[in-house]
Short mmCIF file of C-alpha atoms and ligand atoms in Angstrom, two decimals:
data_model
loop_
_atom_site.label_atom_id
_atom_site.label_comp_id
_atom_site.label_asym_id
_atom_site.label_seq_id
_atom_site.Cartn_x
_atom_site.Cartn_y
_atom_site.Cartn_z
CA MET A 1 -40.90 -304.08 -55.83
CA ALA A 2 -37.84 -304.75 -57.87
CA HIS A 3 -35.53 -302.26 -56.26
CA VAL A 4 -34.25 -301.62 -52.77
CA ASN A 5 -36.03 -298.63 -51.26
CA LEU A 6 -34.24 -298.19 -47.97
CA ILE A 7 -30.59 -297.91 -46.99
CA THR A 8 -29.43 -298.80 -43.50
CA LEU A 9 -26.57 -296.84 -42.00
CA ILE A 10 -24.18 -298.99 -40.05
CA SER A 11 -21.71 -297.95 -37.38
CA GLY A 12 -19.02 -300.07 -35.78
CA ASP A 13 -17.12 -302.81 -37.56
CA TRP A 14 -18.13 -303.96 -41.01
CA GLN A 15 -17.36 -307.53 -39.99
CA ASN A 16 -20.31 -307.48 -37.58
CA ALA A 17 -22.91 -306.23 -40.07
CA GLY A 18 -23.85 -309.70 -41.29
CA ALA A 19 -23.47 -308.66 -44.95
CA ASP A 20 -23.03 -311.18 -47.77
CA LEU A 21 -20.78 -308.80 -49.65
CA PHE A 22 -18.65 -305.88 -48.49
CA ALA A 23 -17.73 -303.32 -51.14
CA VAL A 24 -14.70 -301.05 -50.87
CA GLY A 25 -13.24 -298.61 -53.37
CA LEU A 26 -9.85 -298.44 -55.09
CA PHE A 27 -8.40 -295.36 -56.76
CA GLU A 28 -6.16 -295.63 -59.76
CA GLY A 29 -2.62 -295.65 -58.40
CA GLY A 30 -3.43 -298.08 -55.62
CA SER A 31 -5.05 -296.33 -52.66
CA LEU A 32 -7.96 -298.20 -51.13
CA SER A 33 -10.88 -296.54 -49.35
CA PRO A 34 -10.45 -296.38 -45.53
CA ARG A 35 -11.73 -299.85 -44.66
CA GLY A 36 -9.94 -301.39 -47.61
CA LYS A 37 -7.05 -302.40 -45.43
CA SER A 38 -9.14 -304.48 -43.02
CA ALA A 39 -11.05 -305.88 -45.98
CA ASP A 40 -7.76 -306.96 -47.53
CA GLU A 41 -6.71 -308.61 -44.27
CA SER A 42 -9.95 -310.59 -44.26
CA VAL A 43 -9.03 -312.16 -47.59
CA GLY A 44 -5.43 -312.86 -46.63
CA GLY A 45 -3.91 -309.94 -48.53
CA GLN A 46 -5.18 -311.01 -51.96
CA ILE A 47 -6.33 -307.47 -52.82
CA GLY A 48 -2.87 -306.03 -52.15
CA ASN A 49 -1.35 -308.81 -54.21
CA ALA A 50 -3.73 -308.21 -57.09
CA ILE A 51 -2.74 -304.54 -57.06
CA ILE A 52 0.99 -305.37 -56.92
CA ASN A 53 0.58 -307.84 -59.79
CA GLY A 54 -1.12 -305.16 -61.83
CA ASP A 55 -4.35 -307.14 -62.20
CA LEU A 56 -6.32 -304.58 -60.23
CA LYS A 57 -5.79 -300.99 -61.25
CA GLY A 58 -8.69 -299.05 -59.80
CA LYS A 59 -9.91 -297.82 -63.16
CA ALA A 60 -13.48 -296.55 -63.30
CA GLY A 61 -15.81 -299.40 -64.22
CA GLU A 62 -13.40 -302.10 -62.99
CA SER A 63 -14.44 -304.49 -60.24
CA ALA A 64 -13.28 -307.77 -58.70
CA ILE A 65 -14.42 -310.11 -55.94
CA PHE A 66 -12.16 -311.70 -53.34
CA TYR A 67 -13.02 -314.47 -50.90
CA GLY A 68 -11.94 -314.93 -47.31
CA GLU A 69 -12.93 -317.71 -44.97
CA SER A 70 -15.95 -315.75 -43.79
CA SER A 71 -16.05 -312.75 -46.06
CA ARG A 72 -16.67 -311.72 -49.63
CA ILE A 73 -15.05 -308.46 -50.69
CA LEU A 74 -15.92 -306.47 -53.77
CA VAL A 75 -13.35 -303.94 -54.92
CA VAL A 76 -14.80 -301.25 -57.14
CA GLY A 77 -12.55 -299.06 -59.28
CA LEU A 78 -13.01 -295.34 -58.56
CA GLY A 79 -10.79 -293.97 -61.33
CA LYS A 80 -8.24 -291.19 -60.88
CA LYS A 81 -8.35 -289.30 -57.60
CA LYS A 82 -8.16 -285.96 -59.41
CA ASP A 83 -11.26 -286.81 -61.48
CA PHE A 84 -13.21 -288.13 -58.51
CA ASN A 85 -16.67 -286.62 -58.31
CA ALA A 86 -20.27 -287.43 -57.44
CA GLU A 87 -20.78 -289.32 -60.69
CA ALA A 88 -17.84 -291.61 -59.84
CA ILE A 89 -19.47 -292.36 -56.48
CA ARG A 90 -22.86 -292.97 -58.12
CA SER A 91 -21.29 -295.33 -60.65
CA ALA A 92 -19.44 -297.22 -57.94
CA GLY A 93 -22.70 -297.55 -55.99
CA GLY A 94 -24.43 -298.89 -59.08
CA ALA A 95 -21.61 -301.39 -59.64
CA ALA A 96 -21.89 -302.68 -56.06
CA ALA A 97 -25.64 -303.23 -56.38
CA LYS A 98 -25.23 -304.94 -59.74
CA ALA A 99 -22.48 -307.24 -58.40
CA ALA A 100 -24.73 -308.29 -55.52
CA ILE A 101 -27.57 -309.04 -57.92
CA SER A 102 -25.42 -311.09 -60.26
CA GLY A 103 -23.98 -313.07 -57.34
CA LYS A 104 -27.47 -313.41 -55.84
CA TRP A 105 -26.29 -312.09 -52.52
CA ASN A 106 -29.08 -310.63 -50.42
CA HIS A 107 -27.25 -308.06 -48.38
CA VAL A 108 -24.57 -305.76 -49.70
CA LEU A 109 -22.67 -303.46 -47.37
CA VAL A 110 -20.84 -300.56 -48.96
CA GLU A 111 -18.14 -298.38 -47.56
CA SER A 112 -18.76 -294.75 -48.39
CA PHE A 113 -16.37 -294.63 -51.31
CA GLY A 114 -13.27 -292.49 -51.25
CA GLU A 115 -13.05 -289.25 -49.39
CA ASP A 116 -16.26 -287.47 -50.27
CA LYS A 117 -18.06 -287.19 -46.95
CA THR A 118 -20.21 -284.28 -48.09
CA LYS A 119 -23.97 -284.39 -48.14
CA TYR A 120 -23.96 -284.55 -51.93
CA GLY A 121 -21.44 -287.40 -51.87
CA GLY A 122 -23.82 -289.34 -49.64
CA GLN A 123 -26.74 -288.52 -51.91
CA ALA A 124 -24.88 -289.72 -54.99
CA LEU A 125 -23.95 -292.97 -53.24
CA ALA A 126 -27.56 -293.69 -52.28
CA GLU A 127 -28.71 -292.84 -55.80
CA GLY A 128 -26.17 -295.20 -57.36
CA LEU A 129 -27.03 -298.04 -54.98
CA ILE A 130 -30.80 -297.82 -55.31
CA LEU A 131 -30.88 -297.09 -59.04
CA GLY A 132 -28.37 -299.91 -59.56
CA SER A 133 -30.66 -302.28 -57.66
CA TYR A 134 -33.56 -301.47 -60.01
CA GLN A 135 -34.89 -304.26 -62.22
CA PHE A 136 -38.10 -304.46 -64.22
CA LEU A 137 -39.38 -308.00 -63.71
CA ASP A 138 -43.15 -307.61 -63.51
CA TYR A 139 -43.96 -309.54 -66.66
CA HIS A 140 -41.65 -312.53 -66.20
CA THR A 141 -43.93 -315.15 -64.78
CA THR A 142 -41.99 -318.36 -65.39
CA ASP A 143 -38.31 -317.42 -64.99
CA LYS A 144 -37.11 -319.09 -61.79
CA GLU A 145 -33.66 -317.53 -62.04
CA GLN A 146 -34.84 -314.10 -61.03
CA PHE A 147 -33.26 -312.50 -58.01
CA GLU A 148 -34.11 -309.28 -56.23
CA LEU A 149 -31.64 -307.58 -53.96
CA SER A 150 -33.20 -307.11 -50.53
CA ASN A 151 -30.77 -305.26 -48.32
CA ILE A 152 -28.29 -302.42 -48.82
CA SER A 153 -26.33 -300.86 -46.03
CA VAL A 154 -23.64 -298.21 -45.90
CA ILE A 155 -20.84 -297.69 -43.44
CA GLY A 156 -19.23 -294.28 -43.01
CA GLY A 157 -21.68 -292.34 -45.19
CA ASN A 158 -23.22 -288.90 -44.77
CA LYS A 159 -26.58 -289.55 -43.12
CA GLY A 160 -28.49 -286.55 -44.50
CA GLY A 161 -27.11 -287.20 -47.96
CA ILE A 162 -28.00 -290.89 -47.89
CA GLU A 163 -31.53 -290.05 -46.80
CA LYS A 164 -32.01 -287.44 -49.52
CA GLY A 165 -30.52 -289.70 -52.19
CA THR A 166 -32.87 -292.47 -51.09
CA VAL A 167 -35.93 -290.28 -51.59
CA VAL A 168 -34.69 -289.03 -54.98
CA ALA A 169 -33.76 -292.50 -56.24
CA ASN A 170 -37.08 -294.01 -55.15
CA ALA A 171 -38.85 -291.28 -57.12
CA VAL A 172 -36.69 -292.01 -60.17
CA CYS A 173 -37.63 -295.70 -59.82
CA LEU A 174 -41.31 -294.72 -59.68
CA ALA A 175 -40.85 -292.84 -62.95
CA ARG A 176 -38.94 -295.76 -64.51
CA ASN A 177 -41.76 -298.13 -63.60
CA LEU A 178 -44.41 -295.93 -65.19
CA GLU A 179 -42.20 -295.61 -68.27
CA ASN A 180 -41.35 -299.30 -68.61
CA HIS A 181 -44.91 -300.52 -68.29
CA PRO A 182 -46.51 -300.68 -71.73
CA GLY A 183 -49.14 -298.38 -73.17
CA ASN A 184 -51.99 -300.66 -72.15
CA VAL A 185 -50.99 -300.31 -68.52
CA SER A 186 -49.39 -296.84 -68.23
CA THR A 187 -52.45 -295.04 -69.55
CA PRO A 188 -53.35 -291.39 -68.90
CA THR A 189 -55.67 -292.72 -66.19
CA LYS A 190 -52.74 -294.51 -64.56
CA LEU A 191 -50.73 -291.27 -64.61
CA ALA A 192 -53.65 -289.47 -62.95
CA GLU A 193 -53.94 -292.20 -60.30
CA THR A 194 -50.23 -291.93 -59.58
CA ALA A 195 -50.58 -288.15 -59.29
CA ALA A 196 -53.41 -288.70 -56.79
CA ALA A 197 -51.23 -290.92 -54.62
CA ILE A 198 -48.43 -288.34 -54.71
CA ALA A 199 -50.85 -285.54 -53.88
CA LYS A 200 -52.05 -287.48 -50.85
CA GLU A 201 -48.54 -288.21 -49.63
CA GLY A 202 -47.30 -284.66 -50.13
CA GLY A 203 -50.34 -282.60 -49.16
CA MET A 204 -50.73 -281.29 -52.70
CA LYS A 205 -53.76 -280.02 -54.54
CA LEU A 206 -54.65 -282.21 -57.50
CA THR A 207 -56.72 -281.20 -60.49
CA VAL A 208 -57.54 -283.75 -63.19
CA LEU A 209 -59.45 -282.53 -66.22
CA ASP A 210 -60.98 -285.06 -68.57
CA ARG A 211 -61.79 -284.78 -72.25
CA GLU A 212 -65.01 -282.89 -71.88
CA GLU A 213 -63.66 -280.39 -69.37
CA PHE A 214 -60.41 -279.49 -71.09
CA THR A 215 -62.08 -279.33 -74.50
CA GLN A 216 -64.70 -277.00 -73.14
CA MET A 217 -61.97 -274.86 -71.53
CA GLY A 218 -60.33 -274.36 -74.91
CA MET A 219 -57.41 -276.78 -74.87
CA GLY A 220 -57.61 -277.47 -78.58
CA GLY A 221 -54.09 -278.89 -78.86
CA LEU A 222 -54.67 -281.73 -76.43
CA ALA A 223 -58.25 -282.22 -77.63
CA GLY A 224 -57.03 -282.47 -81.23
CA VAL A 225 -54.42 -285.13 -80.51
CA ALA A 226 -56.78 -287.04 -78.21
CA SER A 227 -59.60 -287.16 -80.74
CA GLY A 228 -58.24 -290.36 -82.30
CA THR A 229 -58.30 -292.49 -79.16
CA ASP A 230 -60.97 -293.98 -76.93
CA GLU A 231 -58.50 -294.25 -74.05
CA PRO A 232 -59.54 -291.37 -71.78
CA PRO A 233 -57.05 -288.47 -71.97
CA LYS A 234 -56.18 -286.42 -68.86
CA PHE A 235 -54.85 -282.97 -68.10
CA ILE A 236 -53.21 -283.20 -64.70
CA VAL A 237 -52.11 -280.40 -62.35
CA LEU A 238 -50.32 -280.99 -59.03
CA GLU A 239 -49.78 -277.99 -56.76
CA TYR A 240 -47.21 -278.16 -53.99
CA MET A 241 -47.40 -274.90 -52.07
CA LYS A 242 -45.28 -275.21 -48.94
CA GLY A 243 -43.29 -271.99 -49.45
CA LYS A 244 -44.10 -268.38 -48.62
CA LYS A 245 -47.18 -267.00 -50.37
CA SER A 246 -45.01 -264.34 -52.00
CA GLN A 247 -42.68 -266.94 -53.53
CA LYS A 248 -43.34 -267.59 -57.21
CA PRO A 249 -43.94 -271.25 -58.05
CA LYS A 250 -41.43 -273.26 -60.04
CA ILE A 251 -43.34 -275.10 -62.72
CA VAL A 252 -42.50 -278.40 -64.40
CA VAL A 253 -44.43 -279.54 -67.46
CA GLY A 254 -44.37 -282.99 -69.09
CA LYS A 255 -45.39 -284.54 -72.39
CA GLY A 256 -47.55 -287.54 -71.56
CA ILE A 257 -48.19 -289.37 -74.83
CA THR A 258 -48.76 -292.86 -73.46
CA PHE A 259 -48.46 -294.28 -76.95
CA ASP A 260 -47.47 -292.44 -80.11
CA SER A 261 -48.42 -294.24 -83.32
CA GLY A 262 -47.93 -291.01 -85.26
CA GLY A 263 -51.67 -290.77 -85.86
CA ILE A 264 -52.80 -290.37 -89.49
CA SER A 265 -49.16 -289.47 -90.36
CA ILE A 266 -48.43 -292.97 -89.11
CA LYS A 267 -44.95 -294.11 -88.04
CA PRO A 268 -43.17 -297.09 -89.62
CA ALA A 269 -43.74 -300.37 -87.75
CA SER A 270 -40.10 -300.85 -86.81
CA LYS A 271 -39.47 -299.76 -83.22
CA MET A 272 -42.98 -298.34 -82.92
CA ASP A 273 -43.22 -300.30 -79.66
CA GLU A 274 -40.71 -297.86 -78.17
CA MET A 275 -43.35 -295.16 -78.41
CA LYS A 276 -44.74 -296.45 -75.13
CA PHE A 277 -41.88 -294.32 -73.76
CA ASP A 278 -43.41 -291.16 -75.19
CA MET A 279 -44.71 -290.28 -71.73
CA CYS A 280 -41.27 -290.03 -70.14
CA GLY A 281 -41.65 -286.26 -69.78
CA ALA A 282 -44.84 -286.77 -67.79
CA ALA A 283 -43.24 -289.49 -65.67
CA SER A 284 -40.36 -287.09 -64.96
CA VAL A 285 -42.83 -284.54 -63.63
CA LEU A 286 -44.36 -287.22 -61.39
CA GLY A 287 -40.87 -288.23 -60.23
CA ILE A 288 -40.10 -284.62 -59.33
CA MET A 289 -43.38 -284.16 -57.45
CA LYS A 290 -42.89 -287.53 -55.69
CA THR A 291 -39.51 -286.30 -54.45
CA LEU A 292 -41.08 -283.11 -53.10
CA ALA A 293 -43.67 -285.24 -51.30
CA GLY A 294 -40.83 -287.14 -49.64
CA LEU A 295 -38.47 -284.26 -48.86
CA LYS A 296 -41.13 -281.67 -48.01
CA PRO A 297 -38.95 -278.63 -48.79
CA LYS A 298 -40.31 -275.15 -48.09
CA MET A 299 -41.05 -274.09 -51.63
CA ASN A 300 -43.82 -273.62 -54.18
CA ALA A 301 -43.92 -275.91 -57.19
CA VAL A 302 -46.47 -277.00 -59.76
CA GLY A 303 -46.41 -280.08 -61.99
CA ILE A 304 -48.50 -280.13 -65.16
CA ILE A 305 -49.07 -283.10 -67.47
CA ALA A 306 -50.92 -283.33 -70.78
CA ALA A 307 -51.65 -287.03 -71.32
CA THR A 308 -53.23 -288.94 -74.19
CA GLU A 309 -52.54 -291.57 -76.79
CA ASN A 310 -51.87 -290.47 -80.38
CA LEU A 311 -53.79 -292.86 -82.62
CA SER A 312 -55.43 -292.87 -86.01
CA GLY A 313 -59.10 -293.67 -86.58
CA GLY A 314 -62.40 -292.29 -87.70
CA LYS A 315 -62.29 -289.40 -85.26
CA ALA A 316 -58.56 -288.71 -85.44
CA TYR A 317 -57.22 -285.23 -86.20
CA LYS A 318 -55.78 -284.85 -89.68
CA PRO A 319 -52.99 -283.09 -91.54
CA GLY A 320 -54.33 -279.70 -92.54
CA ASP A 321 -56.53 -279.35 -89.46
CA ILE A 322 -56.21 -276.13 -87.52
CA LEU A 323 -56.33 -276.31 -83.73
CA THR A 324 -56.73 -273.45 -81.28
CA ALA A 325 -54.59 -273.71 -78.16
CA TYR A 326 -55.47 -272.57 -74.65
CA ASN A 327 -53.77 -269.19 -75.16
CA GLY A 328 -55.85 -268.58 -78.26
CA LYS A 329 -53.10 -269.12 -80.82
CA THR A 330 -53.92 -271.23 -83.87
CA ILE A 331 -51.89 -274.24 -84.97
CA GLU A 332 -51.80 -275.57 -88.50
CA VAL A 333 -51.25 -279.32 -88.25
CA LEU A 334 -49.02 -280.44 -91.09
CA ASN A 335 -47.99 -283.71 -89.47
CA THR A 336 -50.06 -285.50 -86.84
CA ASP A 337 -46.86 -287.17 -85.61
CA ALA A 338 -45.62 -283.82 -84.29
CA GLU A 339 -48.23 -284.27 -81.55
CA GLY A 340 -46.11 -283.63 -78.46
CA ARG A 341 -45.86 -279.91 -79.19
CA ASN A 342 -49.62 -279.73 -79.78
CA VAL A 343 -50.45 -281.07 -76.33
CA LEU A 344 -47.69 -279.02 -74.70
CA SER A 345 -49.10 -275.84 -76.23
CA ASP A 346 -52.01 -276.12 -73.81
CA ALA A 347 -49.89 -277.14 -70.82
CA LEU A 348 -47.47 -274.22 -71.29
CA SER A 349 -50.35 -271.79 -71.88
CA TYR A 350 -52.06 -273.07 -68.74
CA ALA A 351 -48.88 -272.64 -66.67
CA SER A 352 -48.43 -269.10 -68.00
CA LYS A 353 -52.05 -268.03 -67.50
CA HIS A 354 -52.86 -269.50 -64.09
CA TYR A 355 -49.61 -268.77 -62.27
CA ASP A 356 -46.89 -266.18 -61.99
CA PRO A 357 -44.05 -268.69 -62.42
CA ALA A 358 -40.49 -268.20 -61.23
CA PHE A 359 -39.69 -270.34 -64.25
CA ILE A 360 -41.06 -273.15 -66.39
CA LEU A 361 -39.14 -276.29 -67.31
CA ASP A 362 -40.71 -278.68 -69.79
CA PHE A 363 -39.64 -282.25 -70.48
CA ALA A 364 -40.59 -284.03 -73.67
CA THR A 365 -39.53 -286.90 -75.89
CA LEU A 366 -40.19 -284.41 -78.65
CA THR A 367 -38.02 -285.16 -81.68
CA GLY A 368 -36.15 -288.00 -83.32
CA ALA A 369 -33.80 -285.26 -84.53
CA VAL A 370 -32.27 -284.81 -81.08
CA LEU A 371 -31.09 -288.40 -81.29
CA VAL A 372 -29.38 -287.60 -84.58
CA ALA A 373 -27.68 -284.58 -83.05
CA LEU A 374 -26.67 -285.85 -79.61
CA GLY A 375 -27.25 -289.59 -79.61
CA HIS A 376 -28.23 -291.07 -76.28
CA GLU A 377 -25.54 -289.07 -74.51
CA ALA A 378 -27.15 -285.72 -73.85
CA THR A 379 -30.50 -283.99 -73.53
CA GLY A 380 -31.03 -281.09 -75.94
CA VAL A 381 -31.89 -277.90 -74.08
CA MET A 382 -33.22 -274.64 -75.46
CA GLY A 383 -34.60 -271.58 -73.76
CA THR A 384 -35.18 -267.88 -73.56
CA ASN A 385 -33.36 -266.91 -70.38
CA PRO A 386 -29.55 -267.11 -70.20
CA LYS A 387 -29.49 -267.03 -66.39
CA LEU A 388 -31.83 -270.01 -66.07
CA MET A 389 -29.89 -271.82 -68.78
CA GLU A 390 -26.68 -271.27 -66.79
CA ARG A 391 -28.37 -272.85 -63.77
CA VAL A 392 -29.43 -275.81 -65.86
CA LYS A 393 -25.86 -276.32 -67.06
CA LYS A 394 -24.50 -276.07 -63.51
CA SER A 395 -27.01 -278.64 -62.27
CA SER A 396 -26.12 -280.83 -65.21
CA GLU A 397 -22.45 -280.87 -64.20
CA LYS A 398 -23.34 -281.56 -60.61
CA THR A 399 -25.80 -284.39 -61.27
CA GLY A 400 -23.97 -286.01 -64.18
CA GLU A 401 -27.08 -285.76 -66.41
CA LYS A 402 -25.62 -284.26 -69.55
CA VAL A 403 -27.30 -281.45 -71.49
CA TRP A 404 -26.27 -279.55 -74.61
CA GLU A 405 -27.75 -276.22 -75.59
CA LEU A 406 -29.02 -275.65 -79.12
CA PRO A 407 -29.59 -272.06 -80.30
CA LEU A 408 -33.14 -270.79 -80.31
CA TRP A 409 -32.42 -267.90 -82.68
CA ASP A 410 -35.12 -265.78 -84.30
CA GLU A 411 -34.17 -267.27 -87.67
CA PHE A 412 -35.34 -270.68 -86.41
CA CYS A 413 -38.52 -269.20 -84.99
CA GLU A 414 -39.41 -268.20 -88.56
CA HIS A 415 -39.41 -271.92 -89.49
CA VAL A 416 -42.68 -272.56 -87.69
CA LYS A 417 -44.62 -269.54 -88.99
CA SER A 418 -47.70 -270.66 -90.95
CA ASP A 419 -49.28 -269.04 -93.99
CA ILE A 420 -52.80 -269.59 -92.74
CA ALA A 421 -52.48 -269.88 -88.95
CA ASP A 422 -50.26 -268.42 -86.22
CA VAL A 423 -47.88 -271.38 -86.25
CA LYS A 424 -47.49 -274.70 -87.99
CA ASN A 425 -46.45 -277.82 -86.12
CA ILE A 426 -43.40 -278.68 -88.22
CA GLY A 427 -40.38 -276.69 -89.38
CA LYS A 428 -38.45 -277.09 -92.63
CA PRO A 429 -38.00 -280.67 -93.87
CA MET A 430 -34.76 -282.24 -92.59
CA GLN A 431 -33.61 -279.01 -90.97
CA ALA A 432 -33.02 -278.22 -87.30
CA GLY A 433 -35.96 -280.39 -86.22
CA THR A 434 -35.22 -280.20 -82.52
CA ILE A 435 -34.95 -276.41 -82.55
CA ALA A 436 -38.15 -276.12 -84.59
CA GLY A 437 -39.88 -278.04 -81.79
CA ALA A 438 -38.64 -275.54 -79.22
CA ALA A 439 -39.47 -272.59 -81.50
CA PHE A 440 -43.05 -273.84 -81.63
CA LEU A 441 -43.29 -274.28 -77.86
CA LYS A 442 -41.92 -270.78 -77.26
CA GLU A 443 -45.15 -269.37 -78.74
CA PHE A 444 -47.07 -270.74 -75.76
CA VAL A 445 -44.83 -269.53 -72.94
CA GLY A 446 -46.00 -266.25 -71.46
CA GLU A 447 -43.99 -263.12 -72.20
CA GLY A 448 -41.00 -262.71 -69.90
CA ILE A 449 -41.31 -266.07 -68.12
CA PRO A 450 -37.90 -267.79 -67.88
CA TRP A 451 -38.28 -271.15 -69.61
CA VAL A 452 -36.14 -274.08 -70.64
CA HIS A 453 -37.29 -276.91 -72.88
CA PHE A 454 -35.64 -280.32 -72.43
CA ASP A 455 -35.82 -282.66 -75.42
CA ILE A 456 -35.24 -286.00 -73.71
CA ALA A 457 -35.99 -288.23 -76.72
CA GLY A 458 -32.37 -289.49 -76.70
CA THR A 459 -31.78 -289.79 -72.97
CA ALA A 460 -35.05 -291.09 -71.55
CA TRP A 461 -34.25 -294.61 -72.75
CA GLY A 462 -31.92 -296.31 -75.21
CA ASP A 463 -28.63 -298.01 -75.63
CA ARG A 464 -26.35 -296.45 -73.04
CA LYS A 465 -24.33 -298.31 -70.44
CA ARG A 466 -24.28 -297.05 -66.87
CA SER A 467 -23.91 -299.23 -63.80
CA TYR A 468 -27.06 -297.65 -62.39
CA PHE A 469 -29.20 -298.21 -65.49
CA TYR A 470 -31.14 -301.38 -66.22
CA LYS A 471 -31.06 -303.17 -69.59
CA GLN A 472 -33.68 -302.07 -72.14
CA SER A 473 -35.20 -299.84 -69.50
CA ALA A 474 -36.15 -296.21 -69.27
CA THR A 475 -33.48 -294.25 -67.41
CA GLY A 476 -35.53 -291.79 -65.37
CA GLU A 477 -33.00 -289.19 -66.43
CA ILE A 478 -33.65 -285.43 -65.96
CA ILE A 479 -35.43 -285.78 -62.61
CA ARG A 480 -32.23 -285.39 -60.61
CA LEU A 481 -31.12 -282.41 -62.67
CA ALA A 482 -34.51 -280.68 -62.50
CA LEU A 483 -34.69 -281.10 -58.72
CA ASP A 484 -31.29 -279.48 -58.43
CA VAL A 485 -32.37 -276.54 -60.62
CA MET A 486 -35.46 -276.15 -58.44
CA GLY A 487 -33.33 -276.10 -55.32
CA ALA A 488 -35.26 -278.99 -53.75
N1 LIG B 1 -42.31 -289.04 -79.97
C1 LIG B 1 -41.76 -288.63 -81.21
C2 LIG B 1 -40.28 -288.32 -81.13
C3 LIG B 1 -39.36 -289.51 -81.04
C4 LIG B 1 -39.06 -290.25 -82.16
C5 LIG B 1 -38.77 -289.84 -79.84
C6 LIG B 1 -38.17 -291.31 -82.08
C7 LIG B 1 -37.89 -290.90 -79.77
C8 LIG B 1 -37.59 -291.63 -80.88
C9 LIG B 1 -42.47 -287.34 -81.67
O1 LIG B 1 -43.80 -287.27 -81.35
C10 LIG B 1 -42.36 -287.30 -83.17
O2 LIG B 1 -42.89 -288.17 -83.79
N2 LIG B 1 -41.68 -286.31 -83.69
C11 LIG B 1 -41.50 -286.18 -85.10
C12 LIG B 1 -41.60 -284.70 -85.45
C13 LIG B 1 -41.67 -284.44 -86.90
C14 LIG B 1 -42.92 -285.03 -87.52
C15 LIG B 1 -41.61 -282.94 -87.13
C16 LIG B 1 -40.13 -286.73 -85.47
O3 LIG B 1 -39.18 -286.54 -84.71
O4 LIG B 1 -40.03 -287.37 -86.50
MN1 LIG B 2 -45.02 -288.25 -82.75
ZN1 LIG B 3 -44.42 -288.27 -79.69
#
């Protein structure tokens, strides 16, 4: 298990905790977090001197290590006090974990940074520490240099917050693991097995439909995409019903393409390996449900995953084919590489037909176009309900997972109208590709159901530096935001 999964809360003096490294925070302008003074004394005043000499400024992202006779002190920059927020705490936590890993120190003790003693401050700290400790090492069999951090403790933190953040971060790590494992390991079957373990832990009802069942039920979108692969596809439903009967369930839906070759409309070879990440939406749903299993909040929630590979072959679906989705609408397939929306058509229809949802959120690595628009910096969001969208934006600010809304105007919805079927699975060439994806999905969301689509193709993995990310790894982003929207 290449991440720490438990945080110990320490009371009393930090000197007695037996830690290999003690981390304190420094704001820009020179003020140290409360135990900074005693930490400085333990290293003979070097920290104060470094500040006076201007070598240590407390800027966000800055860090330095000082040595005493029997102590090692890490000073982490917290940035400007006026900008201090949960993301600054999370980043500082990530930096502390990373410093411990690079120094190969087993036990890092962290002072709850700065002045945020709120529950959410504690949660952010735990998230930063655990996510920062995450490494993906499973396939290195000969590297003797590897080191896994074994022990994280916190002094002065908010207990409830630390506990919640621990559950959330462990669930994000579960999602990252599923995402980072390759397509020959993270198969639809593996997703279903993970769902089964979560169902058991959280007292949830699990339904797994295989090819024959969902085809017979009329899920022509998923069946069409899955026709080109021998790897068994799965339609997975997890029901967590711990709220009042009268409370409408909050539904999360994920795209689970465990490998996307493009199908007959095959992708270029370059970077095709990254299409193992095309199930990050599904892994996000599992991360969310895993968190509910751990926190056991009184609420109703449903997680739905449509999982398959998208391959080419003798049985593969073809450009020109027309598929009929679970809600009866017909889809003209003009590009087999726009497969995510085909499988989601059934998942969204299923959510709309079998439940009376409070809202539906769907997560999908849906378009390369979102990467062109927003890079790796923000998730593209589109929806039909301004109130729900406002909530998404609020949760985004709180959790530090950035989103940017694109307009889902009627004009764009015209782009996916087909001449010979109800919809076609691509919009206009080189135009508003991300919005066209959402415009297509909208056709499968029941009338009046508040819905937001998250295009996470830019944020689920990729070249973005954060202290609590791991190199070349999936990020697990959107889970924290979605949980906040759900009020978990
Ligand atoms: N999984 C891809 C989207 C993607 C591409 C994510 C690159 C991350 C990086 C999706 O299935 C896809 O292929 N979309 C097509 C849609 C197009 C054919 C309308 C795309 O974006 O090119
Ligand atoms: Mn594709
Ligand atoms: Zn795809």
